[in-house]
Coordinates of N, CA, C and O in Angstrom, one line a residue:
X1 N 0.8 -1.2 0.0 CA 0.0 0.0 0.0 C 0.9 1.3 0.0 O 2.0 1.2 0.5
X2 N 0.3 2.3 -0.5 CA 1.0 3.6 -0.5 C 0.9 4.2 0.9 O -0.2 4.2 1.5
X3 N 2.0 4.8 1.4 CA 1.9 5.5 2.7 C 2.5 6.9 2.6 O 3.3 7.1 1.7
X4 N 2.1 7.7 3.6 CA 2.7 9.0 3.6 C 4.1 9.0 4.2 O 4.5 8.0 4.8
X5 N 4.8 10.2 4.1 CA 6.1 10.3 4.7 C 6.2 9.9 6.1 O 7.1 9.1 6.5
X6 N 5.3 10.4 7.0 CA 5.4 10.1 8.4 C 5.2 8.6 8.7 O 5.9 8.0 9.5
X7 N 4.3 7.9 7.9 CA 4.1 6.5 8.1 C 5.4 5.7 7.8 O 5.7 4.7 8.4
X8 N 6.1 6.1 6.7 CA 7.3 5.5 6.3 C 8.4 5.6 7.4 O 9.1 4.7 7.8
X9 N 8.5 6.8 7.9 CA 9.6 7.1 8.9 C 9.3 6.4 10.2 O 10.2 5.9 10.9
X10 N 8.0 6.2 10.6 CA 7.7 5.5 11.9 C 7.3 4.0 11.7 O 7.0 3.4 12.7
X11 N 7.4 3.5 10.5 CA 7.1 2.0 10.3 C 8.0 1.2 11.1 O 9.2 1.6 11.5
X12 N 7.6 -0.1 11.4 CA 8.4 -1.0 12.2 C 9.7 -1.3 11.6 O 9.9 -1.3 10.4
X13 N 10.7 -1.7 12.4 CA 12.1 -2.0 11.9 C 12.3 -3.4 11.6 O 13.4 -3.8 11.2
X14 N 11.2 -4.3 11.6 CA 11.4 -5.7 11.4 C 11.3 -6.0 9.9 O 11.5 -7.2 9.5
X15 N 11.1 -5.1 9.0 CA 11.0 -5.3 7.6 C 12.2 -4.7 6.9 O 13.0 -4.0 7.5
X16 N 12.4 -5.1 5.6 CA 13.5 -4.4 4.8 C 13.0 -3.1 4.5 O 11.9 -2.9 3.9
X17 N 13.8 -2.0 4.8 CA 13.4 -0.7 4.6 C 14.4 0.0 3.6 O 15.6 0.1 4.0
X18 N 14.0 0.4 2.4 CA 14.9 0.9 1.4 C 14.5 2.4 1.0 O 13.3 2.7 0.9
X19 N 15.5 3.1 0.8 CA 15.4 4.5 0.3 C 16.0 4.6 -1.1 O 17.3 4.4 -1.2
X20 N 15.2 4.7 -2.1 CA 15.7 4.8 -3.5 C 16.3 6.2 -3.7 O 15.6 7.2 -3.6
X21 N 17.6 6.3 -4.0 CA 18.2 7.6 -4.2 C 18.5 7.8 -5.7 O 18.7 6.9 -6.4
X22 N 18.5 9.1 -6.1 CA 18.7 9.4 -7.5 C 20.2 9.3 -7.7 O 21.1 9.3 -6.8
X23 N 20.6 9.1 -9.0 CA 22.0 8.8 -9.4 C 23.0 9.8 -8.8 O 24.1 9.4 -8.4
X24 N 22.7 11.1 -8.8 CA 23.6 12.1 -8.3 C 24.0 11.9 -6.8 O 25.0 12.3 -6.3
X25 N 23.1 11.1 -6.1 CA 23.4 10.9 -4.6 C 23.7 9.5 -4.3 O 23.7 9.1 -3.1
X26 N 24.0 8.7 -5.3 CA 24.2 7.3 -5.1 C 25.6 6.8 -4.7 O 25.8 5.6 -4.7
X27 N 26.5 7.7 -4.4 CA 27.8 7.3 -4.1 C 27.9 6.3 -2.9 O 28.7 5.4 -2.9
X28 N 27.1 6.5 -1.9 CA 27.1 5.7 -0.7 C 25.9 4.7 -0.7 O 25.6 4.0 0.3
X29 N 25.2 4.6 -1.9 CA 24.0 3.7 -1.9 C 24.5 2.3 -2.4 O 25.4 2.2 -3.2
X30 N 23.8 1.3 -2.0 CA 24.0 -0.1 -2.4 C 23.2 -0.3 -3.7 O 22.1 0.1 -3.8
X31 N 23.8 -1.0 -4.7 CA 23.0 -1.3 -5.9 C 21.8 -2.2 -5.4 O 22.0 -3.1 -4.6
X32 N 20.7 -2.0 -6.0 CA 19.5 -2.7 -5.6 C 19.6 -4.2 -5.8 O 19.1 -5.0 -5.1
X33 N 20.4 -4.6 -6.8 CA 20.6 -6.0 -7.1 C 21.4 -6.7 -6.0 O 21.4 -7.9 -5.9
X34 N 22.1 -5.9 -5.2 CA 22.9 -6.5 -4.1 C 22.1 -6.7 -2.8 O 22.6 -7.2 -1.8
X35 N 20.9 -6.3 -2.8 CA 20.0 -6.4 -1.6 C 19.2 -7.7 -1.6 O 18.6 -8.0 -2.6
X36 N 19.4 -8.4 -0.5 CA 18.6 -9.7 -0.5 C 17.1 -9.5 -0.3 O 16.7 -8.6 0.4
X37 N 16.3 -10.2 -1.1 CA 14.9 -10.1 -1.0 C 14.4 -10.4 0.4 O 15.0 -11.1 1.2
X38 N 13.2 -9.8 0.8 CA 12.6 -10.0 2.1 C 11.1 -10.2 1.8 O 10.6 -9.8 0.8
X39 N 10.5 -10.8 2.8 CA 9.0 -11.0 2.7 C 8.2 -9.7 2.8 O 7.2 -9.6 2.2
X40 N 8.8 -8.7 3.5 CA 8.1 -7.4 3.7 C 9.1 -6.3 3.4 O 10.1 -6.3 4.0
X41 N 8.8 -5.4 2.5 CA 9.7 -4.3 2.1 C 9.0 -3.0 2.2 O 7.9 -2.9 1.6
X42 N 9.6 -2.0 2.8 CA 9.1 -0.6 2.7 C 10.1 0.1 1.7 O 11.3 0.0 1.9
X43 N 9.6 0.7 0.7 CA 10.4 1.4 -0.3 C 10.0 2.8 -0.4 O 8.8 3.1 -0.6
X44 N 10.9 3.7 -0.1 CA 10.6 5.1 -0.2 C 11.2 5.6 -1.6 O 12.4 5.6 -1.8
X45 N 10.3 6.1 -2.4 CA 10.7 6.7 -3.7 C 10.2 8.1 -3.7 O 9.1 8.4 -3.4
X46 N 11.2 9.0 -3.9 CA 10.9 10.5 -3.8 C 10.0 11.0 -4.9 O 9.8 10.4 -5.9
X47 N 9.6 12.2 -4.7 CA 8.8 12.9 -5.8 C 9.8 13.3 -6.9 O 11.0 13.2 -6.8
X48 N 9.2 13.9 -8.0 CA 10.0 14.4 -9.0 C 11.0 15.5 -8.4 O 10.6 16.3 -7.6
X49 N 12.3 15.3 -8.7 CA 13.3 16.2 -8.1 C 13.9 15.6 -6.8 O 14.8 16.1 -6.3
X50 N 13.3 14.5 -6.3 CA 13.9 13.8 -5.2 C 13.4 14.4 -3.9 O 12.8 15.4 -3.8
X51 N 13.8 13.6 -2.8 CA 13.6 14.1 -1.4 C 14.5 15.3 -1.2 O 15.6 15.3 -1.7
X52 N 14.1 16.2 -0.3 CA 15.0 17.3 0.1 C 16.0 16.7 1.1 O 15.8 15.6 1.7
X53 N 17.1 17.4 1.4 CA 18.1 16.9 2.3 C 17.6 16.5 3.7 O 18.0 15.5 4.3
X54 N 16.6 17.3 4.2 CA 16.1 17.0 5.6 C 15.3 15.7 5.5 O 15.3 14.9 6.5
X55 N 14.5 15.5 4.5 CA 13.7 14.3 4.3 C 14.7 13.1 4.2 O 14.4 12.0 4.8
X56 N 15.7 13.2 3.4 CA 16.6 12.1 3.2 C 17.3 11.7 4.5 O 17.4 10.5 4.9
X57 N 17.6 12.7 5.3 CA 18.3 12.5 6.6 C 17.3 11.8 7.6 O 17.6 10.9 8.3
X58 N 16.0 12.3 7.6 CA 15.0 11.6 8.4 C 14.8 10.2 8.1 O 14.7 9.3 8.9
X59 N 14.8 9.9 6.8 CA 14.6 8.5 6.3 C 15.8 7.6 6.7 O 15.6 6.5 7.2
X60 N 17.0 8.2 6.5 CA 18.2 7.4 6.9 C 18.2 7.2 8.4 O 18.6 6.1 8.9
X61 N 17.9 8.2 9.2 CA 17.8 8.0 10.7 C 16.8 7.0 11.1 O 16.9 6.4 12.1
X62 N 15.7 6.9 10.3 CA 14.7 5.9 10.6 C 15.1 4.5 10.1 O 14.3 3.5 10.3
X63 N 16.3 4.3 9.6 CA 16.8 3.0 9.3 C 16.6 2.6 7.8 O 16.9 1.4 7.5
X64 N 16.2 3.5 6.9 CA 16.1 3.1 5.5 C 17.5 3.0 4.9 O 18.3 3.9 5.1
X65 N 17.7 2.0 4.2 CA 19.0 1.7 3.5 C 19.0 2.4 2.1 O 18.1 2.1 1.3
X66 N 20.0 3.3 1.9 CA 20.0 3.9 0.5 C 20.4 2.9 -0.5 O 21.3 2.1 -0.4
X67 N 19.5 2.8 -1.6 CA 19.8 1.9 -2.7 C 19.7 2.7 -4.0 O 19.1 3.7 -4.1
X68 N 20.3 2.1 -5.1 CA 20.3 2.8 -6.4 C 19.9 1.8 -7.5 O 20.3 0.6 -7.4
X69 N 19.3 2.3 -8.5 CA 19.0 1.5 -9.7 C 20.0 1.8 -10.8 O 19.9 1.3 -11.9
X70 N 21.1 2.6 -10.5 CA 22.1 2.9 -11.5 C 22.0 4.3 -12.0 O 21.4 5.1 -11.3
X71 N 22.6 4.6 -13.1 CA 22.7 6.0 -13.6 C 21.5 6.6 -14.2 O 21.4 7.8 -14.4
X72 N 20.4 5.8 -14.4 CA 19.2 6.4 -15.1 C 18.3 7.0 -14.1 O 18.1 6.5 -12.9
X73 N 17.6 8.1 -14.5 CA 16.6 8.7 -13.6 C 15.3 8.2 -14.2 O 15.0 8.3 -15.4
X74 N 14.5 7.5 -13.3 CA 13.2 6.9 -13.8 C 12.0 7.6 -13.2 O 12.1 8.2 -12.1
X75 N 10.9 7.5 -13.9 CA 9.6 8.0 -13.4 C 9.2 7.0 -12.2 O 9.7 5.9 -12.2
X76 N 8.4 7.5 -11.3 CA 8.1 6.7 -10.1 C 7.5 5.4 -10.5 O 7.8 4.4 -9.9
X77 N 6.5 5.3 -11.5 CA 5.9 4.1 -11.8 C 6.9 3.1 -12.4 O 6.8 1.9 -12.2
X78 N 7.9 3.6 -13.1 CA 8.9 2.7 -13.7 C 9.9 2.3 -12.6 O 10.3 1.1 -12.6
X79 N 10.3 3.2 -11.7 CA 11.2 2.9 -10.6 C 10.7 1.8 -9.7 O 11.4 0.9 -9.4
X80 N 9.4 1.9 -9.4 CA 8.8 0.9 -8.5 C 8.8 -0.5 -9.1 O 9.2 -1.5 -8.5
X81 N 8.5 -0.6 -10.4 CA 8.5 -1.8 -11.1 C 10.0 -2.3 -11.2 O 10.2 -3.5 -11.1
X82 N 10.9 -1.5 -11.5 CA 12.3 -1.9 -11.6 C 12.9 -2.4 -10.3 O 13.6 -3.4 -10.3
X83 N 12.5 -1.8 -9.2 CA 12.9 -2.3 -7.9 C 12.4 -3.7 -7.6 O 13.1 -4.6 -7.2
X84 N 11.1 -3.9 -7.9 CA 10.5 -5.2 -7.7 C 11.2 -6.3 -8.6 O 11.6 -7.3 -8.1
X85 N 11.4 -5.9 -9.8 CA 12.1 -6.8 -10.8 C 13.5 -7.2 -10.3 O 13.9 -8.3 -10.4
X86 N 14.2 -6.2 -9.8 CA 15.6 -6.4 -9.4 C 15.7 -7.3 -8.2 O 16.7 -7.9 -7.9
X87 N 14.6 -7.3 -7.4 CA 14.7 -8.1 -6.1 C 14.1 -9.5 -6.2 O 14.2 -10.2 -5.2
X88 N 13.6 -9.8 -7.3 CA 13.0 -11.2 -7.5 C 14.0 -12.2 -8.0 O 14.9 -11.9 -8.6

């Protein structure tokens, strides 16, 4: 299900929690293909233009692991499908 920002930040820590970062910020992000699949995944995909620095910091402090899909910038509907495909 789709959740708002606050729900993502406060969600339980027992699931895999991922923060999809744009290519320009992917230096410290793990490639999505290197992440082991899990039964339950929270995925934060930012709006057009990405999350602002404070939002990214809040998500990271909430335990979301930065991941990257590589050098391409994708639309949200394409990014969501690409993350699912990469984790199966």
